[in-house]
PDB file of C-alpha atoms in Angstrom:
ATOM      1  CA  MET A  12     -32.570 -77.214 -32.234  1.00 52.00           C
ATOM      2  CA  LEU A  13     -34.904 -74.931 -30.131  1.00 56.00           C
ATOM      3  CA  SER A  14     -38.709 -75.003 -30.423  1.00 53.00           C
ATOM      4  CA  LEU A  15     -40.892 -72.336 -28.805  1.00 55.00           C
ATOM      5  CA  SER A  16     -44.539 -72.012 -28.596  1.00 55.00           C
ATOM      6  CA  LEU A  17     -44.464 -70.014 -25.386  1.00 55.00           C
ATOM      7  CA  SER A  18     -46.640 -67.179 -23.860  1.00 58.00           C
ATOM      8  CA  LEU A  19     -44.936 -64.692 -21.530  1.00 61.00           C
ATOM      9  CA  SER A  20     -47.329 -62.629 -19.337  1.00 62.00           C
ATOM     10  CA  ASP A  21     -46.628 -58.926 -18.345  1.00 63.00           C
ATOM     11  CA  GLY A  22     -43.464 -58.704 -16.420  1.00 63.00           C
ATOM     12  CA  ALA A  23     -42.021 -62.147 -17.759  1.00 67.00           C
ATOM     13  CA  ARG A  24     -38.715 -61.821 -19.626  1.00 75.00           C
ATOM     14  CA  LEU A  25     -36.581 -63.981 -21.758  1.00 79.00           C
ATOM     15  CA  ARG A  26     -32.879 -63.234 -21.199  1.00 79.00           C
ATOM     16  CA  VAL A  27     -30.345 -64.423 -23.559  1.00 81.00           C
ATOM     17  CA  ALA A  28     -26.589 -64.309 -24.181  1.00 78.00           C
ATOM     18  CA  CYS A  29     -23.985 -65.802 -26.459  1.00 78.00           C
ATOM     19  CA  ASN A  30     -25.991 -68.471 -28.293  1.00 80.00           C
ATOM     20  CA  ASP A  31     -25.354 -70.076 -31.605  1.00 76.00           C
ATOM     21  CA  ALA A  32     -28.232 -71.217 -33.964  1.00 71.00           C
ATOM     22  CA  GLY A  33     -28.173 -71.930 -37.757  1.00 66.00           C
ATOM     23  CA  GLY A  34     -24.435 -71.754 -37.898  1.00 69.00           C
ATOM     24  CA  GLY A  35     -23.886 -68.206 -36.468  1.00 75.00           C
ATOM     25  CA  VAL A  36     -23.993 -66.193 -33.224  1.00 79.00           C
ATOM     26  CA  LEU A  37     -27.337 -64.470 -32.468  1.00 83.00           C
ATOM     27  CA  SER A  38     -26.913 -60.777 -31.356  1.00 85.00           C
ATOM     28  CA  THR A  39     -29.950 -58.926 -31.414  1.00 88.00           C
ATOM     29  CA  ALA A  40     -33.510 -59.468 -30.214  1.00 86.00           C
ATOM     30  CA  GLU A  41     -34.630 -59.426 -33.675  1.00 88.00           C
ATOM     31  CA  GLU A  42     -32.601 -62.303 -34.688  1.00 85.00           C
ATOM     32  CA  TYR A  43     -33.309 -64.385 -31.611  1.00 81.00           C
ATOM     33  CA  ALA A  44     -37.097 -63.953 -32.623  1.00 79.00           C
ATOM     34  CA  ALA A  45     -36.268 -64.965 -36.130  1.00 79.00           C
ATOM     35  CA  ALA A  46     -34.615 -68.097 -34.903  1.00 74.00           C
ATOM     36  CA  GLY A  47     -37.801 -68.987 -32.853  1.00 69.00           C
ATOM     37  CA  PHE A  48     -37.262 -67.518 -29.348  1.00 74.00           C
ATOM     38  CA  GLY A  49     -40.529 -65.541 -29.433  1.00 70.00           C
ATOM     39  CA  ASP A  50     -41.506 -62.086 -29.612  1.00 76.00           C
ATOM     40  CA  ALA A  51     -38.335 -59.484 -29.900  1.00 79.00           C
ATOM     41  CA  GLY A  52     -40.035 -57.218 -27.494  1.00 81.00           C
ATOM     42  CA  SER A  53     -39.971 -59.597 -24.620  1.00 80.00           C
ATOM     43  CA  ILE A  54     -36.114 -60.690 -25.345  1.00 84.00           C
ATOM     44  CA  ASP A  55     -33.185 -58.972 -23.383  1.00 85.00           C
ATOM     45  CA  VAL A  56     -29.934 -59.533 -25.250  1.00 86.00           C
ATOM     46  CA  VAL A  57     -26.695 -59.375 -23.135  1.00 80.00           C
ATOM     47  CA  GLY A  58     -23.168 -59.344 -25.286  1.00 76.00           C
ATOM     48  CA  CYS A  59     -20.950 -62.389 -25.193  1.00 75.00           C
ATOM     49  CA  ASP A  60     -18.277 -60.236 -23.279  1.00 76.00           C
ATOM     50  CA  ALA A  61     -20.508 -59.527 -20.472  1.00 75.00           C
ATOM     51  CA  CYS A  62     -19.737 -60.934 -17.090  1.00 83.00           C
ATOM     52  CA  ASP A  63     -22.305 -60.354 -14.354  1.00 80.00           C
ATOM     53  CA  ARG A  64     -24.309 -62.690 -12.013  1.00 79.00           C
ATOM     54  CA  ASP A  65     -27.635 -62.097 -13.822  1.00 78.00           C
ATOM     55  CA  THR A  66     -26.366 -63.594 -16.977  1.00 75.00           C
ATOM     56  CA  HIS A  67     -23.546 -66.397 -16.550  1.00 75.00           C
ATOM     57  CA  CYS A  68     -24.539 -67.220 -13.072  1.00 78.00           C
ATOM     58  CA  TYR A  69     -27.694 -68.363 -11.158  1.00 76.00           C
ATOM     59  CA  ALA A  70     -28.003 -64.839  -9.646  1.00 77.00           C
ATOM     60  CA  PRO A  71     -30.253 -65.491  -6.222  1.00 76.00           C
ATOM     61  CA  GLY A  72     -26.978 -68.090  -5.199  1.00 81.00           C
ATOM     62  CA  THR A  73     -24.235 -65.720  -6.490  1.00 88.00           C
ATOM     63  CA  ALA A  74     -22.284 -63.147  -4.566  1.00 91.00           C
ATOM     64  CA  SER A  75     -20.147 -61.781  -7.592  1.00 91.00           C
ATOM     65  CA  ALA A  76     -18.851 -62.633 -11.097  1.00 89.00           C
ATOM     66  CA  SER A  77     -15.744 -61.545 -12.772  1.00 88.00           C
ATOM     67  CA  MET A  78     -13.500 -62.508 -15.659  1.00 86.00           C
ATOM     68  CA  LYS A  79     -10.526 -64.729 -14.954  1.00 85.00           C
ATOM     69  CA  ASN A  80      -8.260 -65.995 -17.876  1.00 83.00           C
ATOM     70  CA  GLY A  81     -11.185 -65.174 -20.337  1.00 79.00           C
ATOM     71  CA  VAL A  82     -13.574 -66.874 -18.626  1.00 80.00           C
ATOM     72  CA  CYS A  83     -16.813 -65.650 -16.393  1.00 84.00           C
ATOM     73  CA  VAL A  84     -16.352 -67.106 -12.912  1.00 88.00           C
ATOM     74  CA  CYS A  85     -19.229 -66.991 -10.587  1.00 88.00           C
ATOM     75  CA  VAL A  86     -18.334 -66.574  -6.836  1.00 91.00           C
ATOM     76  CA  CYS A  87     -21.118 -68.310  -4.818  1.00 89.00           C
ATOM     77  CA  GLY A  88     -22.839 -66.641  -1.850  1.00 88.00           C
ATOM     78  CA  SER A  89     -25.092 -68.296   0.779  1.00 83.00           C
ATOM     79  CA  GLY A  90     -27.071 -71.136  -0.836  1.00 77.00           C
ATOM     80  CA  GLY A  91     -24.939 -71.301  -4.059  1.00 79.00           C
ATOM     81  CA  HIS A  92     -23.389 -74.411  -5.302  1.00 75.00           C
ATOM     82  CA  GLY A  93     -21.223 -75.490  -8.121  1.00 72.00           C
ATOM     83  CA  GLU A  94     -20.123 -73.548 -11.186  1.00 76.00           C
ATOM     84  CA  ALA A  95     -22.996 -71.427 -11.807  1.00 75.00           C
ATOM     85  CA  CYS A  96     -23.862 -71.343  -8.061  1.00 81.00           C
ATOM     86  CA  VAL A  97     -27.170 -73.178  -8.479  1.00 70.00           C
ATOM     87  CA  PRO A  98     -29.527 -73.829  -5.355  1.00 63.00           C
ATOM     88  CA  VAL A  99     -28.805 -77.451  -5.019  1.00 55.00           C
ATOM     89  CA  GLY A 100     -25.410 -78.947  -4.391  1.00 47.00           C
ATOM     90  CA  ALA A 101     -24.227 -82.362  -5.828  1.00 41.00           C
ATOM     91  CA  PRO A 102     -26.113 -85.174  -4.277  1.00 39.00           C
ATOM     92  CA  ALA A 103     -24.152 -87.665  -2.146  1.00 36.00           C
ATOM     93  CA  LEU A 104     -22.926 -90.964  -4.020  1.00 33.00           C
ATOM     94  CA  PRO A 105     -24.787 -93.181  -3.442  1.00 36.00           C
ATOM     95  CA  PRO A 106     -27.844 -91.224  -3.407  1.00 41.00           C
ATOM     96  CA  ALA A 107     -29.138 -90.746   0.185  1.00 36.00           C
ATOM     97  CA  ALA A 108     -31.953 -92.950   1.372  1.00 36.00           C
ATOM     98  CA  LYS A 109     -34.073 -90.000   2.259  1.00 43.00           C
ATOM     99  CA  THR A 110     -34.691 -87.350  -0.454  1.00 48.00           C
ATOM    100  CA  THR A 111     -36.420 -83.814   0.124  1.00 49.00           C
ATOM    101  CA  PRO A 112     -39.475 -83.854  -1.951  1.00 62.00           C
ATOM    102  CA  SER A 113     -39.237 -80.295  -3.233  1.00 83.00           C
ATOM    103  CA  VAL A 114     -35.677 -80.883  -4.581  1.00 86.00           C
ATOM    104  CA  PHE A 115     -35.154 -82.917  -7.930  1.00 88.00           C
ATOM    105  CA  VAL A 116     -31.393 -83.580  -8.999  1.00 90.00           C
ATOM    106  CA  ARG A 117     -29.897 -85.243 -11.950  1.00 91.00           C
ATOM    107  CA  GLU A 118     -26.151 -84.765 -12.095  1.00 91.00           C
ATOM    108  CA  GLY A 119     -23.152 -86.597 -14.018  1.00 92.00           C
ATOM    109  CA  VAL A 120     -25.407 -89.145 -15.732  1.00 94.00           C
ATOM    110  CA  THR A 121     -26.650 -90.452 -19.096  1.00 94.00           C
ATOM    111  CA  VAL A 122     -30.188 -90.741 -19.224  1.00 93.00           C
ATOM    112  CA  ARG A 123     -31.867 -93.366 -21.641  1.00 92.00           C
ATOM    113  CA  SER A 124     -35.259 -93.538 -19.988  1.00 89.00           C
ATOM    114  CA  VAL A 125     -37.869 -90.974 -19.008  1.00 82.00           C
ATOM    115  CA  PHE A 126     -37.698 -89.785 -15.561  1.00 83.00           C
ATOM    116  CA  ALA A 127     -40.643 -88.228 -13.677  1.00 79.00           C
ATOM    117  CA  VAL A 128     -40.111 -84.809 -11.473  1.00 83.00           C
ATOM    118  CA  PRO A 129     -41.967 -85.309  -8.154  1.00 80.00           C
ATOM    119  CA  ALA A 130     -45.033 -83.186  -7.920  1.00 77.00           C
ATOM    120  CA  ASP A 131     -44.774 -79.841  -5.790  1.00 80.00           C
ATOM    121  CA  ALA A 132     -40.824 -79.975  -6.562  1.00 85.00           C
ATOM    122  CA  SER A 133     -39.599 -76.444  -6.319  1.00 88.00           C
ATOM    123  CA  ASP A 134     -35.966 -76.907  -7.432  1.00 89.00           C
ATOM    124  CA  VAL A 135     -35.114 -78.834 -10.288  1.00 91.00           C
ATOM    125  CA  THR A 136     -31.484 -79.315 -11.362  1.00 92.00           C
ATOM    126  CA  LEU A 137     -30.004 -81.044 -14.512  1.00 94.00           C
ATOM    127  CA  ARG A 138     -26.012 -80.530 -14.512  1.00 92.00           C
ATOM    128  CA  HIS A 139     -23.771 -82.454 -16.448  1.00 93.00           C
ATOM    129  CA  VAL A 140     -26.129 -84.640 -17.926  1.00 94.00           C
ATOM    130  CA  VAL A 141     -26.731 -86.326 -21.381  1.00 95.00           C
ATOM    131  CA  LEU A 142     -30.050 -87.145 -22.499  1.00 94.00           C
ATOM    132  CA  ASP A 143     -29.851 -89.878 -24.986  1.00 93.00           C
ATOM    133  CA  GLY A 144     -32.850 -90.556 -27.053  1.00 90.00           C
ATOM    134  CA  VAL A 145     -35.462 -89.710 -24.304  1.00 90.00           C
ATOM    135  CA  SER A 146     -38.091 -86.718 -24.074  1.00 86.00           C
ATOM    136  CA  PRO A 147     -38.614 -85.716 -20.419  1.00 88.00           C
ATOM    137  CA  VAL A 148     -41.217 -83.215 -19.514  1.00 85.00           C
ATOM    138  CA  LEU A 149     -40.928 -80.497 -16.993  1.00 87.00           C
ATOM    139  CA  TYR A 150     -44.496 -79.414 -16.465  1.00 84.00           C
ATOM    140  CA  VAL A 151     -44.531 -76.181 -14.446  1.00 83.00           C
ATOM    141  CA  PRO A 152     -48.072 -76.051 -13.039  1.00 80.00           C
ATOM    142  CA  TRP A 153     -47.531 -79.590 -11.299  1.00 77.00           C
ATOM    143  CA  MET A 154     -44.758 -78.192  -9.479  1.00 80.00           C
ATOM    144  CA  ALA A 155     -44.556 -75.775  -6.347  1.00 74.00           C
ATOM    145  CA  ARG A 156     -47.376 -73.331  -6.452  1.00 77.00           C
ATOM    146  CA  ASP A 157     -45.404 -70.646  -4.949  1.00 81.00           C
ATOM    147  CA  GLY A 158     -42.619 -70.656  -7.543  1.00 85.00           C
ATOM    148  CA  VAL A 159     -40.154 -72.966  -9.531  1.00 89.00           C
ATOM    149  CA  ARG A 160     -36.531 -72.723 -10.170  1.00 89.00           C
ATOM    150  CA  ILE A 161     -35.151 -74.737 -13.085  1.00 92.00           C
ATOM    151  CA  VAL A 162     -31.520 -75.004 -13.831  1.00 92.00           C
ATOM    152  CA  VAL A 163     -30.218 -76.870 -16.903  1.00 93.00           C
ATOM    153  CA  GLN A 164     -26.253 -76.749 -17.063  1.00 91.00           C
ATOM    154  CA  ASN A 165     -23.825 -78.511 -19.381  1.00 91.00           C
ATOM    155  CA  VAL A 166     -26.646 -80.779 -20.762  1.00 93.00           C
ATOM    156  CA  SER A 167     -26.464 -82.579 -23.966  1.00 93.00           C
ATOM    157  CA  LEU A 168     -29.369 -83.761 -26.005  1.00 91.00           C
ATOM    158  CA  LEU A 169     -28.464 -86.606 -28.424  1.00 90.00           C
ATOM    159  CA  ASN A 170     -30.138 -89.007 -30.862  1.00 89.00           C
ATOM    160  CA  GLY A 171     -33.219 -87.128 -30.994  1.00 84.00           C
ATOM    161  CA  ALA A 172     -33.761 -86.394 -27.228  1.00 88.00           C
ATOM    162  CA  VAL A 173     -36.398 -83.589 -26.387  1.00 86.00           C
ATOM    163  CA  LEU A 174     -36.269 -81.550 -23.301  1.00 89.00           C
ATOM    164  CA  TYR A 175     -39.797 -80.079 -22.589  1.00 87.00           C
ATOM    165  CA  VAL A 176     -40.306 -77.114 -20.410  1.00 87.00           C
ATOM    166  CA  MET A 177     -44.141 -76.407 -20.094  1.00 83.00           C
ATOM    167  CA  GLY A 178     -45.937 -73.527 -18.788  1.00 81.00           C
ATOM    168  CA  GLY A 179     -49.721 -73.479 -18.150  1.00 74.00           C
ATOM    169  CA  GLY A 180     -51.727 -74.861 -20.888  1.00 60.00           C
ATOM    170  CA  GLY A 181     -48.761 -76.468 -22.384  1.00 47.00           C
ATOM    171  CA  LEU A 182     -49.811 -80.179 -21.839  1.00 46.00           C
ATOM    172  CA  ARG A 183     -52.548 -81.678 -23.504  1.00 45.00           C
ATOM    173  CA  GLY A 184     -55.187 -83.006 -21.076  1.00 46.00           C
ATOM    174  CA  ALA A 185     -53.399 -81.421 -18.064  1.00 43.00           C
ATOM    175  CA  GLY A 186     -56.678 -79.778 -16.481  1.00 43.00           C
ATOM    176  CA  ALA A 187     -58.090 -83.304 -16.018  1.00 38.00           C
ATOM    177  CA  ALA A 188     -54.864 -84.360 -13.969  1.00 41.00           C
ATOM    178  CA  GLY A 189     -54.306 -80.951 -11.810  1.00 43.00           C
ATOM    179  CA  SER A 190     -54.160 -77.335 -11.404  1.00 45.00           C
ATOM    180  CA  ASP A 191     -52.988 -75.474 -14.338  1.00 50.00           C
ATOM    181  CA  GLU A 192     -51.699 -72.355 -12.154  1.00 59.00           C
ATOM    182  CA  SER A 193     -48.419 -71.851 -10.996  1.00 64.00           C
ATOM    183  CA  GLY A 194     -46.122 -69.224  -9.427  1.00 77.00           C
ATOM    184  CA  PRO A 195     -43.299 -67.378 -11.252  1.00 86.00           C
ATOM    185  CA  VAL A 196     -40.768 -69.639 -13.012  1.00 88.00           C
ATOM    186  CA  GLU A 197     -36.787 -69.043 -12.809  1.00 90.00           C
ATOM    187  CA  LEU A 198     -35.274 -71.123 -15.667  1.00 90.00           C
ATOM    188  CA  SER A 199     -31.603 -70.823 -16.301  1.00 89.00           C
ATOM    189  CA  VAL A 200     -30.339 -72.769 -19.435  1.00 89.00           C
ATOM    190  CA  CYS A 201     -26.480 -72.572 -19.644  1.00 86.00           C
ATOM    191  CA  ASP A 202     -23.974 -74.396 -21.921  1.00 87.00           C
ATOM    192  CA  LEU A 203     -26.677 -76.782 -23.409  1.00 89.00           C
ATOM    193  CA  GLU A 204     -25.913 -78.642 -26.701  1.00 88.00           C
ATOM    194  CA  ALA A 205     -28.598 -79.902 -28.644  1.00 82.00           C
ATOM    195  CA  LEU A 206     -26.901 -82.274 -31.127  1.00 73.00           C
ATOM    196  CA  ASN A 207     -29.765 -83.654 -33.285  1.00 77.00           C
ATOM    197  CA  GLY A 208     -32.090 -82.898 -30.022  1.00 82.00           C
ATOM    198  CA  ALA A 209     -34.320 -80.078 -29.115  1.00 81.00           C
ATOM    199  CA  LEU A 210     -35.264 -77.779 -26.153  1.00 85.00           C
ATOM    200  CA  VAL A 211     -38.827 -76.916 -26.349  1.00 82.00           C
ATOM    201  CA  LEU A 212     -40.426 -74.144 -24.389  1.00 82.00           C
ATOM    202  CA  THR A 213     -44.096 -73.891 -24.533  1.00 79.00           C
ATOM    203  CA  GLY A 214     -47.178 -72.673 -22.718  1.00 80.00           C
ATOM    204  CA  THR A 215     -47.857 -69.754 -20.557  1.00 81.00           C
ATOM    205  CA  PHE A 216     -45.347 -68.640 -18.168  1.00 82.00           C
ATOM    206  CA  PRO A 217     -46.817 -66.257 -15.430  1.00 81.00           C
ATOM    207  CA  ALA A 218     -45.838 -62.648 -14.507  1.00 80.00           C
ATOM    208  CA  GLY A 219     -42.492 -62.359 -12.679  1.00 83.00           C
ATOM    209  CA  SER A 220     -40.973 -65.281 -14.596  1.00 86.00           C
ATOM    210  CA  MET A 221     -37.406 -64.895 -15.850  1.00 86.00           C
ATOM    211  CA  LEU A 222     -36.329 -67.451 -18.595  1.00 85.00           C
ATOM    212  CA  THR A 223     -32.366 -67.340 -19.259  1.00 85.00           C
ATOM    213  CA  VAL A 224     -30.682 -69.175 -22.042  1.00 84.00           C
ATOM    214  CA  THR A 225     -26.718 -68.491 -22.463  1.00 81.00           C
ATOM    215  CA  ASP A 226     -23.554 -70.244 -23.908  1.00 76.00           C
ATOM    216  CA  SER A 227     -25.817 -72.868 -25.909  1.00 79.00           C
ATOM    217  CA  LEU A 228     -25.036 -74.473 -29.150  1.00 73.00           C
ATOM    218  CA  LEU A 229     -28.407 -75.683 -30.899  1.00 63.00           C
ATOM    219  CA  VAL A 230     -27.670 -77.693 -33.912  1.00 55.00           C
ATOM    220  CA  ALA A 231     -30.068 -79.945 -36.117  1.00 45.00           C
ATOM    221  CA  ALA A 232     -27.631 -82.901 -37.255  1.00 43.00           C
ATOM    222  CA  ARG A 233     -28.469 -84.329 -40.716  1.00 38.00           C
TER     223      ARG A 233
END
C-alpha cells in the first residue's frame, strides 16, 4: 500500500517506473495519480523496458547502465556502491565503533523495533531490510539543511509496518522541536514490497527535490 499526502514545490518531481498497484501495472501519469501518487502534472513515467542511470540506478553514483540477460545493470562510478550504486557502502560487520554522524545505514537485517535517524544526517540507506510490524519515520527537516539523500532498496514491509518519509509540515508538533526547513531531497525507492504494510510520503518537499519509485509491489493483504 502507498499513501501520499505530499506537496512538491516548483521544480520538484516524482519519477516512477514499472510499479504494480491494485493488481495491475501502472503505465501513465494519470494511472499513478489515480493510485494515490499525487498530481499527474508532477509525475514523470518511464517505461519498464527503460534502462538508464536516472531510473534504475542512483544516478550520482552511477557511471552507466545497460541491459544484461534481461536485467538492467548499474555500473558504479566514484562514490557508488552496490547494485544501485548508492552513496554508502555496506558497513563492516560487526559495525565499527565510530560512525560518521551524517551517514545512517541499515542493511541485511529484520527490524522489529523503531529506529531513530541521527539529527543532521545527510545520507540515509535502507537496503535488503525487512520492517516487521514497526513504523519508523524519516523526517527530512531534522536532517541536513543543505540536502538529503535517502535510498530505500530491496525493503519489505510486513505485518502492518509503515515507512514514513515526511517533508516539511508533515510531523505534528515538529515546529516546537526544531526547524521545519530543509534542502532538496533525493529519494530513491527501488524493489519495495509492501505486503500488508505501507509506504507513506507526506509533507512538503522543496524545490530541486526528486522522488523516484521504481520496480515496487504495493499490496494490501486481507
